[in-house]
Structure formats: C-alpha cells, structure tokens
Amino acid sequence: MNEKEKALIEAKANVLKSLAHPTRLWMAEQLAEGEKCVCELAENIDADFSTISKHLSVLKQAGVVEDEKRGKMVYYKLKVPCILKYMPCVEAVIRAKMEEQTVLFK
Amino acid sequence: MNEKEKALIEAKANVLKSLAHPTRLWMAEQLAEGEKCVCELAENIDADFSTISKHLSVLKQAGVVEDEKRGKMVYYKLKVPCILKYMPCVEAVIRAKMEEQTVLFK
DNA sequence: ATGACATTTGGTCGTTTTACCATACGTGCA
DNA sequence: TGCACGTATGGTAAAACGACCAAATGTCAT
C-alpha cells in the first residue's frame, strides 16, 4: 500500500467515523429530510448543547454536512446526500446477525 | 425517539464504527475480492499479529465478516457484500471537501 | 449600549480504543 | 508425544473520544 492509497483509506475511514456515533448518525438521518437548525436537532437529543454542537462540528469537519448562519440561527444540511443511502445495507448486516442469534434457540 | 429506534441507531452506528478504522476498512476491501486467510491480510499490514487478529475480531463482532477455520489457517470473508458498495459515496464526500479547499487557492 | 438568545469554544475528567508484548490455544507433522 | 506454525487472548500504557460545565461569540430587539 503506497502513501496515496494509505491517505485515501484514512480519509474514508474518517468519514465513516464521523457517522459512527448514535447521535451523529441520527442527526445525519434527520438532515436527510432537509436542513434543520441546531435548535431543531437539539429538541430530540438528551444532551448538553455544547455536546450537540461538537457532534455537528465533527460531521462538518468530515465533510458530511455544511452549515449556514442565518440570523441568530445556524442551519445544517447534508452536503452529499448519498451518504445515507447506505443504511439499508448496514441494516442487512444487523438483520443477518440477529437471525443467526435467533437460530440458536431453535 | 423510542427505545426501539434508539437500539437500531446504536446498532447501525456500531456497524459503521467497525469499518471506521483504516486497517479494518482496508481489510474489508481486501475481502471484497474473496475470502482470505489472516496470513494473507497480514502480509500487507504493518502491525503486530495480535493487533490484526483483534481488528478482525471487531469486524466479526459487528457482523461484517465471518470466519472459518480450515486446518491451521483461519479464513475470513465478507458476510454482507453490499457493505462496501458505499465507498463511492464516501469518496464523493472526500472529493467535495478537497475541491472546496482547492478553491481557496484560486 | 444592553440584554436575551442561539450556538460555539475551552477545560476537565472518566471511558474507550488501539498498539504492543507475552502467552495460550489448536492443528498437523516428525 | 512433542514441536512448529497460524491465530487468538489477556494485560498494560498511551492516545483519542465524549460528556458536562463555564465562558465566549455573534445577532437581534430594546
């Protein structure tokens, strides 16, 4: 693996990592419906505002979302919407695992 | 968000997390070509065997890969191959970010 | 300007992750 | 049976992460 491939793998892993947290994944899924301000996202998250803000910052750093300040509020939206098209496959992994465990009881 | 939704989000985040490490993502990509034994994967990774084994164990726990022991060797393969179909979109995120940074020099 | 509001930033601390080393386990061959 | 080989497991230390609190920033209305 050369330097370039290594850098690409690291970059990809980083994008995945940004989504690999329940709160951040949930936020991204919410944004799939359209842009939302931080306050709207925060309504349904039981965590400090500063925590929420930091999670959004991680997604932004990763390039998954972008923000725009309008008045007092900051709006976030998905930057590359396909980023969530993947979830059915992720769910397939989970289903496969659950089925396997279910078999143990038969 | 009810308990069930919460559990699903956590499960999904967990699958993503298993892939959100350069070494593990690289391994998964290698396995897309077909099953490989630990020794084959190890050839191209600069890390301790125990480290490699633990990474594979994380992928297995997450349900992304499965293993099969044949003789002295253990073979791993992708369990749900679609899990890598996503990478083009992940790369799109990276490209978008890079283009943005490039613009800064114009 | 002042205060209230929405969000971000800095600091601290407990938890999790990751890498390495040493060691254990299971398998096939001498 | 004993040894070498391929892989997994346990322990430990360093680094990264995530949550909270406190305080800063920027914006709007007064």
mmCIF file with all atom_site columns, C-alpha atoms in Angstrom, chain B residues 1 10 18 21 31 40 43 52 61 64 82 104:
data_model
loop_
_atom_site.group_PDB
_atom_site.id
_atom_site.type_symbol
_atom_site.label_atom_id
_atom_site.label_alt_id
_atom_site.label_comp_id
_atom_site.label_asym_id
_atom_site.label_entity_id
_atom_site.label_seq_id
_atom_site.pdbx_PDB_ins_code
_atom_site.Cartn_x
_atom_site.Cartn_y
_atom_site.Cartn_z
_atom_site.occupancy
_atom_site.B_iso_or_equiv
_atom_site.pdbx_formal_charge
_atom_site.auth_seq_id
_atom_site.auth_comp_id
_atom_site.auth_asym_id
_atom_site.auth_atom_id
_atom_site.pdbx_PDB_model_num
ATOM 1  C CA . MET B 1 1   ? -37.043 8.656   19.814 1.00 0.00 ? 1   MET B CA 1
ATOM 2  C CA . GLU B 1 10  ? -26.965 2.290   18.068 1.00 0.00 ? 10  GLU B CA 1
ATOM 3  C CA . SER B 1 18  ? -16.324 -1.392  12.895 1.00 0.00 ? 18  SER B CA 1
ATOM 4  C CA . HIS B 1 21  ? -10.618 2.379   11.141 1.00 0.00 ? 21  HIS B CA 1
ATOM 5  C CA . LEU B 1 31  ? -12.185 -9.346  1.400  1.00 0.00 ? 31  LEU B CA 1
ATOM 6  C CA . GLU B 1 40  ? -2.620  -13.085 3.556  1.00 0.00 ? 40  GLU B CA 1
ATOM 7  C CA . GLU B 1 43  ? 1.282   -9.569  4.653  1.00 0.00 ? 43  GLU B CA 1
ATOM 8  C CA . ILE B 1 52  ? -4.573  -7.716  13.215 1.00 0.00 ? 52  ILE B CA 1
ATOM 9  C CA . GLN B 1 61  ? -18.445 -8.978  16.229 1.00 0.00 ? 61  GLN B CA 1
ATOM 10 C CA . VAL B 1 64  ? -19.446 -7.598  8.769  1.00 0.00 ? 64  VAL B CA 1
ATOM 11 C CA . CYS B 1 82  ? -23.022 -4.717  -0.120 1.00 0.00 ? 82  CYS B CA 1
ATOM 12 C CA . LEU B 1 104 ? -9.191  28.679  -1.626 1.00 0.00 ? 104 LEU B CA 1
#
